[in-house]
Amino acid sequence: MVEAPQTAEGWFSLHDFRSIDWDAWREAPESERRRAIEEGEAFLKHRELVADADAGESALFSVLGHKADLLFLHFRPSLDDLSAIERRFEDTALAKFTERETSYVSVTEVSGYVSDDYFEEGADAVDEGLRRYIEGKLKPEIPDDEYVSFYPMSKRRGEEHNWYDLEFEERADLMAGHGEVGKEYAGKIKQVIASSVGFDDHEWGVTLFGADPTDIKDIVYEMRFDPASSRYGEFGDFYVGRRFPPRDLDAFLAGETVPTGRDPEAEGGGHGEGGGHGEGGGHGEGGHHGEGGHHGDDAHGGHGEGHDRSGSGGGPAHGDHPHGDGEAGGEGDHPHGGDESGGDGGHGDGASDEDIRGELADLDIYAGKPHGEDVYATVLYSEADVDELFDEVEGLRGNFDHYGTHVKTAVYEGRHTDRAAVVSIWDTASAAETAGGFLSELPDIVARAGEESGFGTMGMFYTVKPDYQTEFVETFDDVGDLLGEMDGHVETDLMVNVEDENDMFIASQWNAKEDAMEFFRSDEFSETVQWGRDVLADRPRHVFLA
């Protein structure tokens, strides 16, 4: 029996080819198309940020010809990671406008043809250059803004030419000659060869990347004359396309040339009024699409400086969040809910956010939505150890900070309850909902604000002047005693940011909206509001949760 060369495996690969149902897309209402773009863009951005695994790479490509319209390419450490990606995409609104034309599953590998020493003595036995080469083959990086060609291939097992009947030395010589052809394209072509033996219909999947598509044609053409291909190569269908960023998904679906080349930071993108779709925006009119929005590094300009130790981007992030303005849906990579423009806030008794704001305004209680300051929040409660929870959140926050729409994510520790709150603030409802999908996987999550029964309300955020911090807490405790005696009150707690004791957040739960409003109408609450104007560093923003 001929000896099989040894192999070492790296990342698993999924090539997911999709076609667009253009008839369904054209016939769909604008609101459905907008939602599909937002959710598709959010899904793809999170894949490119690898917010779903410890490592990997992802990219989006347009595909030419009749075989497909889009290629989603993913490299991840495990098959389970790829399986989760498949299921997450099917849960987006974009998925219903697509059909999977084909897919290919494989795993990157190096074999004994590369180096005997590597397999016999380990990675330390080879020089640094070869070690880096092997590492690059096992954990490949996807080039930016490059053309791509993918094809599956196998080695022939015919009566006259059977690759697997050849001795190792002969196969090694053929592979070395094959490699000499490839060396002529160093710097022009990058290739990823992944094994699909036992995984898919062919034995390998080959992905070629190049800045010039004719270089891809030329290398494949020349290699056809090499004996390793001419005698032993068998090929499947070829697919060709070009990479483009997720922020250009709307342009692709509109028939524009992608990548568009637009710079989200330079354009100050925004999907505000008249701006279009996606998460890139903020509040401007007629903006374009992109991650950066118009906030830049400040993330939420005009709200002051960030906390010294938070690393969360943005400052105290005191903004009113009408829970339900596009955030009524489930968890995951997308917002299953209403649009961001307002409407029913999702309260169990049918009360809208605007109605409640109006009533509070009549009571001289600020609860408005100032122009340019609208933000959206996801709040989850956990019973995990606060230090452990913070470590987990800090890791997620590093990924969130890649987005211009991220304002702040922080952990608040309860004073009278055994649970902590994880609060994530974003410029768009869809981004907040997407973040909720990842935050829901934090340890010991027991509830998500807005999903409890009854009526929820919280002041978010109370940023207290340092000199009044102790007095504010004591006053809250007095108010808490009053709340405990009121009909319809379930629970209220003052929660404190673990990184900034002056940043506080009140979570309050009531049996019904009218019970909470009765408290807001009380003299005691009015006096507290008046006093708060002297001790708070900024005006509180009130948020209502179903």
Coordinates of C-alpha atoms in Angstrom, one line a residue:
M1 CA 0.0 0.0 0.0
V2 CA 1.3 3.5 -0.9
E3 CA 2.0 5.6 2.1
A4 CA -0.4 8.5 2.7
P5 CA 1.4 11.8 3.5
Q6 CA 0.7 13.3 6.9
T7 CA -1.5 16.3 7.3
A8 CA -2.1 19.1 9.8
E9 CA -5.5 20.9 9.9
G10 CA -6.3 24.5 10.6
W11 CA -9.5 26.4 10.2
F12 CA -12.7 25.0 8.7
S13 CA -14.1 26.8 5.7
L14 CA -17.6 27.4 4.3
H15 CA -18.2 28.9 0.9
D16 CA -21.9 29.8 0.9
F17 CA -23.2 30.8 -2.6
R18 CA -26.5 32.7 -2.7
S19 CA -28.8 34.0 -5.4
I20 CA -31.2 36.8 -5.0
D21 CA -34.9 36.3 -5.7
W22 CA -35.1 39.5 -7.7
D23 CA -38.8 39.3 -8.4
A24 CA -39.6 39.0 -4.7
W25 CA -37.1 41.8 -4.0
R26 CA -38.8 44.2 -6.5
E27 CA -42.3 43.4 -5.3
A28 CA -41.5 43.7 -1.6
P29 CA -42.5 46.9 0.3
E30 CA -39.8 49.4 1.0
S31 CA -40.0 48.7 4.7
E32 CA -39.3 45.0 4.2
R33 CA -36.4 45.8 1.9
R34 CA -35.0 48.3 4.4
R35 CA -35.2 45.8 7.2
A36 CA -33.6 43.1 5.0
I37 CA -30.6 45.4 4.3
E38 CA -30.2 46.4 7.9
E39 CA -30.3 42.8 9.2
G40 CA -28.1 41.5 6.4
E41 CA -25.6 44.3 6.9
A42 CA -25.5 43.7 10.6
F43 CA -25.1 39.9 10.2
L44 CA -22.2 40.4 7.7
K45 CA -20.4 43.0 9.8
H46 CA -20.5 40.8 12.8
R47 CA -19.1 37.9 10.8
E48 CA -16.2 40.1 9.5
L49 CA -15.5 41.2 13.1
V50 CA -15.6 37.6 14.1
A51 CA -17.8 38.5 17.0
D52 CA -19.1 34.9 17.0
A53 CA -15.8 32.9 17.6
D54 CA -12.4 33.2 19.1
A55 CA -10.7 33.5 15.7
G56 CA -11.4 33.3 12.0
E57 CA -12.0 35.4 8.9
S58 CA -15.2 36.2 6.8
A59 CA -15.8 38.2 3.7
L60 CA -18.6 39.1 1.3
F61 CA -18.3 38.9 -2.5
S62 CA -20.5 39.6 -5.5
V63 CA -20.5 36.7 -8.0
L64 CA -20.7 37.1 -11.8
G65 CA -22.8 34.9 -14.0
H66 CA -25.9 32.7 -13.6
K67 CA -24.5 30.4 -10.9
A68 CA -25.0 32.8 -7.9
D69 CA -25.2 36.5 -6.9
L70 CA -23.3 36.5 -3.6
L71 CA -20.6 34.5 -1.9
F72 CA -20.3 34.4 1.9
L73 CA -16.9 33.1 2.8
H74 CA -16.2 32.0 6.3
F75 CA -13.1 30.5 8.1
R76 CA -13.6 29.4 11.7
P77 CA -11.9 27.1 14.2
S78 CA -14.7 24.5 14.2
L79 CA -17.5 23.1 12.2
D80 CA -19.9 24.0 15.0
D81 CA -18.9 27.7 14.4
L82 CA -19.8 27.4 10.7
S83 CA -23.1 25.7 11.6
A84 CA -24.1 28.5 13.9
I85 CA -23.3 31.0 11.2
E86 CA -25.6 29.2 8.7
R87 CA -28.5 29.2 11.2
R88 CA -27.9 32.9 12.2
F89 CA -28.2 34.0 8.6
E90 CA -31.4 32.1 8.1
D91 CA -32.9 34.1 11.0
T92 CA -32.4 37.4 9.2
A93 CA -34.9 39.2 7.0
L94 CA -32.4 39.1 4.1
A95 CA -32.4 35.3 4.0
K96 CA -36.0 35.1 2.7
F97 CA -34.9 37.0 -0.4
T98 CA -32.1 34.5 -1.1
E99 CA -31.8 31.0 -2.3
R100 CA -28.7 28.9 -1.7
E101 CA -27.3 27.7 -5.0
T102 CA -24.5 25.6 -3.6
S103 CA -22.0 25.5 -0.8
Y104 CA -18.7 23.9 -0.1
V105 CA -17.3 22.7 3.2
S106 CA -13.5 22.1 3.8
V107 CA -10.7 22.5 6.2
T108 CA -7.3 24.2 5.6
E109 CA -4.3 21.9 5.8
V110 CA -0.7 21.4 5.2
S111 CA 0.8 18.0 4.2
G112 CA 4.0 16.1 4.2
Y113 CA 4.8 17.6 0.9
V114 CA 5.7 20.8 2.7
S115 CA 8.2 19.6 5.2
D116 CA 9.1 16.2 6.8
D117 CA 10.7 18.0 9.8
Y118 CA 7.5 19.8 10.6
F119 CA 5.6 16.5 11.0
E120 CA 8.4 14.5 12.5
E121 CA 9.9 16.9 14.9
G122 CA 7.3 19.7 15.3
A123 CA 7.0 23.4 14.4
D124 CA 10.1 24.3 16.4
A125 CA 12.2 22.2 14.1
V126 CA 11.6 24.4 11.0
D127 CA 12.9 27.9 10.3
E128 CA 10.8 30.9 11.1
G129 CA 10.0 31.6 7.4
L130 CA 8.6 28.2 6.8
R131 CA 6.7 28.2 10.1
R132 CA 5.0 31.5 9.1
Y133 CA 4.2 30.0 5.7
I134 CA 2.5 27.0 7.4
E135 CA 0.7 29.2 9.8
G136 CA -0.6 31.3 7.0
K137 CA -1.9 28.2 5.2
L138 CA -3.7 26.9 8.3
K139 CA -5.2 30.3 9.4
P140 CA -5.5 32.3 6.2
E141 CA -6.2 36.0 6.0
I142 CA -8.7 37.2 3.3
P143 CA -7.2 40.1 1.2
D144 CA -9.3 43.3 1.1
D145 CA -10.9 44.5 -2.1
E146 CA -9.7 41.6 -4.2
Y147 CA -11.2 39.5 -6.9
V148 CA -11.9 35.9 -6.1
S149 CA -12.1 32.6 -7.9
F150 CA -13.2 29.4 -6.3
Y151 CA -13.3 25.9 -7.7
P152 CA -13.3 22.4 -6.3
M153 CA -10.8 19.8 -7.6
S154 CA -9.8 16.2 -7.1
K155 CA -6.9 14.0 -8.2
R156 CA -7.6 11.5 -10.9
R157 CA -8.0 7.9 -10.1
G158 CA -8.3 6.5 -13.7
E159 CA -7.0 3.3 -15.1
E160 CA -4.1 5.0 -16.9
H161 CA -3.4 7.8 -14.4
N162 CA -4.1 7.3 -10.7
W163 CA -2.6 9.8 -8.4
Y164 CA -3.1 7.5 -5.4
D165 CA -1.0 4.7 -7.0
L166 CA 2.1 6.9 -7.2
E167 CA 4.9 6.6 -4.7
F168 CA 5.3 9.5 -2.3
E169 CA 8.6 10.7 -3.9
E170 CA 6.9 10.9 -7.4
R171 CA 4.0 12.8 -6.0
A172 CA 6.3 15.2 -4.1
D173 CA 8.3 15.9 -7.3
L174 CA 5.0 16.6 -9.2
M175 CA 3.8 19.0 -6.4
A176 CA 7.2 20.7 -6.4
G177 CA 7.0 21.4 -10.1
H178 CA 3.4 22.6 -9.7
G179 CA 4.6 25.0 -7.0
E180 CA 7.3 26.4 -9.3
V181 CA 4.5 27.7 -11.6
G182 CA 2.7 29.3 -8.6
K183 CA 5.9 31.1 -7.5
E184 CA 5.8 33.1 -10.7
Y185 CA 2.6 34.8 -9.3
A186 CA 4.0 35.6 -5.9
G187 CA 2.7 39.0 -4.8
K188 CA -0.1 38.8 -7.5
I189 CA -2.1 35.8 -6.3
K190 CA -2.9 34.5 -2.9
Q191 CA -4.4 31.0 -2.7
V192 CA -6.1 29.0 0.0
I193 CA -6.3 25.3 -0.5
A194 CA -8.5 23.4 1.9
S195 CA -9.2 19.7 2.1
S196 CA -12.7 18.5 1.6
V197 CA -12.0 14.7 1.7
G198 CA -15.0 13.3 3.5
F199 CA -16.7 16.7 3.7
D200 CA -17.8 17.4 0.2
D201 CA -18.0 16.1 -3.4
H202 CA -14.4 16.9 -4.4
E203 CA -11.2 16.4 -2.5
W204 CA -10.1 20.1 -2.2
G205 CA -11.5 23.5 -2.5
V206 CA -9.2 26.1 -4.1
T207 CA -9.8 29.8 -3.5
L208 CA -7.6 32.3 -5.4
F209 CA -7.4 36.0 -4.6
G210 CA -5.9 38.7 -6.9
A211 CA -6.1 42.4 -7.5
D212 CA -6.2 41.8 -11.3
P213 CA -8.7 39.1 -12.5
T214 CA -6.5 38.3 -15.5
D215 CA -3.8 37.1 -13.1
I216 CA -6.3 34.5 -11.9
K217 CA -7.0 33.4 -15.4
D218 CA -3.3 33.2 -16.2
I219 CA -2.2 31.1 -13.3
V220 CA -5.0 28.6 -13.8
Y221 CA -4.2 28.5 -17.5
E222 CA -0.4 27.9 -17.0
M223 CA -1.0 25.2 -14.4
R224 CA -3.2 23.3 -16.8
F225 CA 0.0 22.5 -18.7
D226 CA 1.7 21.2 -15.6
P227 CA 1.6 17.4 -15.3
A228 CA 0.1 17.5 -11.8
S229 CA -3.0 19.1 -13.5
S230 CA -2.8 17.8 -17.0
R231 CA -2.5 14.2 -16.0
Y232 CA -4.1 14.1 -12.6
G233 CA -6.4 17.1 -12.1
E234 CA -10.2 17.0 -12.2
F235 CA -12.1 20.2 -11.7
G236 CA -15.6 21.2 -10.7
D237 CA -17.5 24.5 -11.5
F238 CA -15.6 27.8 -11.3
Y239 CA -17.0 30.9 -9.6
V240 CA -15.6 34.4 -9.9
G241 CA -16.5 37.5 -8.0
R242 CA -15.2 40.6 -6.2
R243 CA -15.1 41.4 -2.5
F244 CA -17.2 44.4 -1.2
P245 CA -17.9 45.6 2.3
P246 CA -21.2 44.9 4.0
R247 CA -22.0 48.6 4.1
D248 CA -22.4 48.4 0.3
L249 CA -25.1 45.7 0.5
D250 CA -27.7 48.3 -0.3
A251 CA -25.7 49.5 -3.3
F252 CA -25.3 46.0 -4.6
L253 CA -29.1 45.3 -4.4
A254 CA -29.7 48.6 -6.1
G255 CA -27.6 47.6 -9.1
E256 CA -24.7 49.9 -8.4
T257 CA -21.0 48.9 -8.9
V258 CA -19.5 47.5 -5.7
P259 CA -17.3 48.1 -3.9
T260 CA -18.5 51.7 -4.1
G261 CA -15.3 53.1 -2.7
R262 CA -17.1 55.5 -0.4
D263 CA -15.4 56.2 2.9
P264 CA -17.9 56.0 5.8
E265 CA -15.7 58.2 8.0
A266 CA -15.2 60.9 5.4
E267 CA -18.8 61.0 4.4
G268 CA -20.1 61.1 8.0
G269 CA -22.5 58.4 6.8
G270 CA -25.9 58.3 8.4
H271 CA -29.1 56.5 7.8
G272 CA -31.2 59.2 9.2
E273 CA -34.1 60.8 7.4
G274 CA -33.7 60.2 3.7
G275 CA -30.5 58.4 4.3
G276 CA -31.3 54.8 3.4
H277 CA -30.5 51.7 5.3
G278 CA -28.1 50.0 7.6
E279 CA -26.5 50.6 10.9
G280 CA -23.9 53.1 9.8
G281 CA -26.0 56.1 10.4
G282 CA -26.9 58.5 13.0
H283 CA -29.3 61.3 12.8
G284 CA -28.2 63.3 9.8
E285 CA -30.3 63.8 6.7
G286 CA -29.4 62.3 3.3
G287 CA -26.3 60.5 4.7
H288 CA -24.7 57.5 3.2
H289 CA -24.1 54.0 4.6
G290 CA -21.2 53.0 6.7
E291 CA -20.0 51.9 10.0
G292 CA -18.5 55.1 11.1
G293 CA -21.5 57.3 11.1
H294 CA -20.9 61.0 11.8
H295 CA -19.7 60.4 15.3
G296 CA -16.2 59.2 14.6
D297 CA -14.1 58.1 17.5
D298 CA -16.3 60.1 19.9
A299 CA -19.1 57.7 19.2
H300 CA -21.8 60.1 20.5
G301 CA -20.5 63.6 20.1
G302 CA -21.9 66.2 22.4
H303 CA -22.3 63.9 25.4
G304 CA -19.0 64.7 27.1
E305 CA -15.9 62.7 27.8
G306 CA -15.8 58.9 28.3
H307 CA -15.0 57.3 31.6
D308 CA -11.3 56.9 32.1
R309 CA -11.3 53.2 32.6
S310 CA -14.3 52.1 30.6
G311 CA -12.8 51.8 27.2
S312 CA -16.4 51.8 26.0
G313 CA -16.3 54.7 23.6
G314 CA -18.5 57.7 24.4
G315 CA -19.3 59.4 27.7
P316 CA -22.0 59.0 30.2
A317 CA -24.3 58.3 27.2
H318 CA -27.3 59.8 28.8
G319 CA -29.9 59.5 26.1
D320 CA -33.6 58.7 26.2
H321 CA -34.4 55.3 24.7
P322 CA -38.1 54.7 23.8
H323 CA -37.9 50.9 24.2
G324 CA -39.9 49.4 21.4
D325 CA -38.9 51.8 18.6
G326 CA -37.7 48.9 16.5
E327 CA -36.6 46.8 19.4
A328 CA -39.5 44.6 20.1
G329 CA -38.0 41.5 18.5
G330 CA -36.0 38.5 19.5
E331 CA -32.4 38.0 20.1
G332 CA -29.7 37.2 17.5
D333 CA -28.0 39.1 14.7
H334 CA -31.0 41.2 13.7
P335 CA -33.9 43.2 15.0
H336 CA -37.2 41.4 14.6
G337 CA -39.4 44.4 15.4
G338 CA -40.8 47.7 14.3
D339 CA -38.9 50.4 12.5
E340 CA -36.8 53.0 14.2
S341 CA -39.1 55.9 13.5
G342 CA -41.3 55.3 16.5
G343 CA -44.8 54.0 16.9
D344 CA -46.1 51.7 19.5
G345 CA -43.6 51.2 22.2
G346 CA -44.6 47.7 22.9
H347 CA -46.2 48.3 26.3
G348 CA -48.5 45.6 27.5
D349 CA -51.4 47.9 28.0
G350 CA -51.1 49.6 24.6
A351 CA -49.6 52.8 25.8
S352 CA -47.2 54.4 23.4
D353 CA -43.9 56.1 24.3
E354 CA -45.2 59.4 22.9
D355 CA -48.3 59.3 25.1
I356 CA -46.2 58.7 28.2
R357 CA -43.8 61.4 27.4
G358 CA -46.7 63.8 26.9
E359 CA -48.1 63.0 30.3
L360 CA -44.7 63.5 32.0
A361 CA -44.2 66.8 30.1
D362 CA -47.5 67.9 31.6
L363 CA -46.0 67.1 35.0
D364 CA -42.9 69.1 34.2
I365 CA -40.8 65.9 34.0
Y366 CA -38.4 65.8 31.1
A367 CA -38.9 62.7 29.0
G368 CA -38.5 64.0 25.5
K369 CA -36.4 62.9 22.5
P370 CA -34.1 65.9 21.8
H371 CA -33.1 66.2 18.1
G372 CA -29.7 64.6 17.5
E373 CA -29.6 62.7 20.8
D374 CA -31.8 59.7 20.2
V375 CA -30.1 56.5 21.2
Y376 CA -31.3 52.9 21.7
A377 CA -30.5 50.5 24.5
T378 CA -30.5 46.8 25.2
V379 CA -30.6 45.9 28.9
L380 CA -30.1 42.4 30.3
Y381 CA -30.0 41.2 33.9
S382 CA -27.5 38.6 35.1
E383 CA -27.0 36.8 38.4
A384 CA -23.4 36.0 37.7
D385 CA -20.5 37.3 39.8
V386 CA -20.0 40.9 38.9
D387 CA -16.3 40.6 38.3
E388 CA -16.8 37.6 36.0
L389 CA -19.6 39.3 34.2
F390 CA -17.5 42.5 33.7
D391 CA -14.6 40.5 32.2
E392 CA -17.0 38.9 29.7
V393 CA -18.6 42.2 28.8
E394 CA -15.2 43.9 28.4
G395 CA -14.3 41.3 25.7
L396 CA -17.5 41.9 23.8
R397 CA -17.1 45.6 24.1
G398 CA -13.8 45.4 22.3
N399 CA -15.7 44.1 19.2
F400 CA -18.6 46.6 19.6
D401 CA -16.1 49.5 19.5
H402 CA -15.3 48.7 15.9
Y403 CA -18.7 50.2 15.1
G404 CA -19.3 53.9 14.7
T405 CA -22.9 53.3 16.0
H406 CA -21.7 52.0 19.4
V407 CA -22.1 54.6 22.2
K408 CA -21.5 52.6 25.4
T409 CA -21.7 49.2 27.0
A410 CA -21.4 49.0 30.8
V411 CA -22.2 46.8 33.8
Y412 CA -24.3 48.1 36.6
E413 CA -24.3 46.4 40.0
G414 CA -27.6 46.3 41.9
R415 CA -27.7 47.6 45.4
H416 CA -30.9 45.9 46.7
T417 CA -31.0 42.9 44.3
D418 CA -28.6 40.1 43.6
R419 CA -28.4 40.8 39.9
A420 CA -26.5 43.1 37.7
A421 CA -27.6 44.9 34.6
V422 CA -25.6 45.0 31.3
V423 CA -26.6 48.1 29.4
S424 CA -25.6 48.6 25.8
I425 CA -26.3 51.9 24.1
W426 CA -26.3 52.4 20.3
D427 CA -27.3 55.0 17.7
T428 CA -29.8 52.7 16.0
A429 CA -32.4 50.2 17.1
S430 CA -31.1 47.5 14.8
A431 CA -27.6 47.8 16.2
A432 CA -28.9 47.7 19.8
E433 CA -30.9 44.6 19.0
T434 CA -27.9 42.9 17.3
A435 CA -25.8 43.6 20.4
G436 CA -28.6 42.0 22.5
G437 CA -28.1 38.7 20.7
F438 CA -24.4 38.5 21.8
L439 CA -25.1 39.8 25.3
S440 CA -27.8 37.2 25.8
E441 CA -25.0 34.6 25.8
L442 CA -23.3 36.1 28.9
P443 CA -23.3 34.0 32.0
D444 CA -26.4 33.6 34.1
I445 CA -28.6 35.9 32.2
V446 CA -32.0 35.8 33.9
A447 CA -34.1 38.4 32.1
R448 CA -34.1 41.0 29.4
A449 CA -35.6 44.4 30.2
G450 CA -38.8 44.9 28.3
E451 CA -39.7 41.2 28.3
E452 CA -41.0 41.0 31.8
S453 CA -44.7 41.1 32.5
G454 CA -46.4 44.3 33.7
F455 CA -44.9 47.7 33.0
G456 CA -41.2 48.7 33.3
T457 CA -39.7 52.1 33.6
M458 CA -36.3 53.3 34.4
G459 CA -34.4 56.6 34.4
M460 CA -31.4 56.3 32.2
F461 CA -29.0 57.7 33.0
Y462 CA -28.6 59.6 36.2
T463 CA -25.1 61.1 36.1
V464 CA -24.5 62.6 39.5
K465 CA -22.1 65.4 40.4
P466 CA -19.4 63.7 42.5
D467 CA -20.0 65.9 45.6
Y468 CA -23.6 64.8 45.7
Q469 CA -23.1 61.0 45.1
T470 CA -23.7 59.9 48.7
E471 CA -26.6 62.3 49.1
F472 CA -28.2 61.0 45.9
V473 CA -28.0 57.4 47.1
E474 CA -29.5 58.2 50.4
T475 CA -32.4 60.1 48.8
F476 CA -33.1 57.2 46.5
D477 CA -33.3 54.9 49.5
D478 CA -35.9 57.3 51.0
V479 CA -37.9 57.2 47.8
G480 CA -37.5 53.4 47.7
D481 CA -39.3 53.2 51.0
L482 CA -42.1 55.2 49.6
L483 CA -42.3 53.0 46.5
G484 CA -42.5 49.9 48.7
E485 CA -45.8 51.2 50.1
M486 CA -47.4 51.9 46.8
D487 CA -50.0 49.8 45.1
G488 CA -48.8 48.0 41.9
H489 CA -45.1 48.4 42.7
V490 CA -43.1 45.2 42.2
E491 CA -39.4 46.1 42.5
T492 CA -37.1 49.1 42.1
D493 CA -33.3 49.2 42.4
L494 CA -30.6 51.9 42.0
M495 CA -27.8 50.3 40.0
V496 CA -24.3 51.7 39.9
N497 CA -21.8 51.5 37.1
V498 CA -19.0 49.3 38.3
E499 CA -16.5 51.6 36.5
D500 CA -18.0 55.0 37.6
E501 CA -19.9 55.3 40.9
N502 CA -21.4 58.6 39.6
D503 CA -23.2 56.9 36.7
M504 CA -26.4 55.4 37.9
F505 CA -29.4 53.7 36.5
I506 CA -32.8 53.0 38.0
A507 CA -34.7 49.9 37.1
S508 CA -38.3 49.8 38.3
Q509 CA -41.1 47.3 37.6
W510 CA -44.8 47.9 38.1
N511 CA -47.9 45.8 37.6
A512 CA -49.3 48.3 35.1
K513 CA -48.6 51.7 33.5
E514 CA -51.2 53.5 35.6
D515 CA -49.5 52.3 38.8
A516 CA -46.2 53.9 37.7
M517 CA -47.9 57.1 36.5
E518 CA -49.6 57.4 39.9
F519 CA -46.1 57.6 41.4
F520 CA -44.9 60.1 38.8
R521 CA -47.9 62.4 39.7
S522 CA -47.0 62.3 43.4
D523 CA -45.6 65.3 45.3
E524 CA -42.8 63.2 46.5
F525 CA -41.6 62.4 43.0
S526 CA -42.0 66.1 41.9
E527 CA -39.8 67.2 44.8
T528 CA -37.2 64.6 43.9
V529 CA -37.1 65.8 40.3
Q530 CA -36.7 69.4 41.4
W531 CA -33.9 68.5 43.8
G532 CA -32.2 66.3 41.1
R533 CA -31.7 69.4 38.9
D534 CA -29.2 70.6 41.4
V535 CA -27.3 67.4 42.0
L536 CA -27.2 65.8 38.5
A537 CA -24.5 66.5 36.0
D538 CA -27.0 66.4 33.2
R539 CA -30.7 66.0 32.7
P540 CA -32.0 62.4 33.2
R541 CA -33.6 60.7 30.2
H542 CA -36.5 58.5 31.1
V543 CA -37.0 55.2 29.3
F544 CA -40.1 53.0 29.4
L545 CA -40.0 49.2 29.0
A546 CA -42.9 46.9 28.5

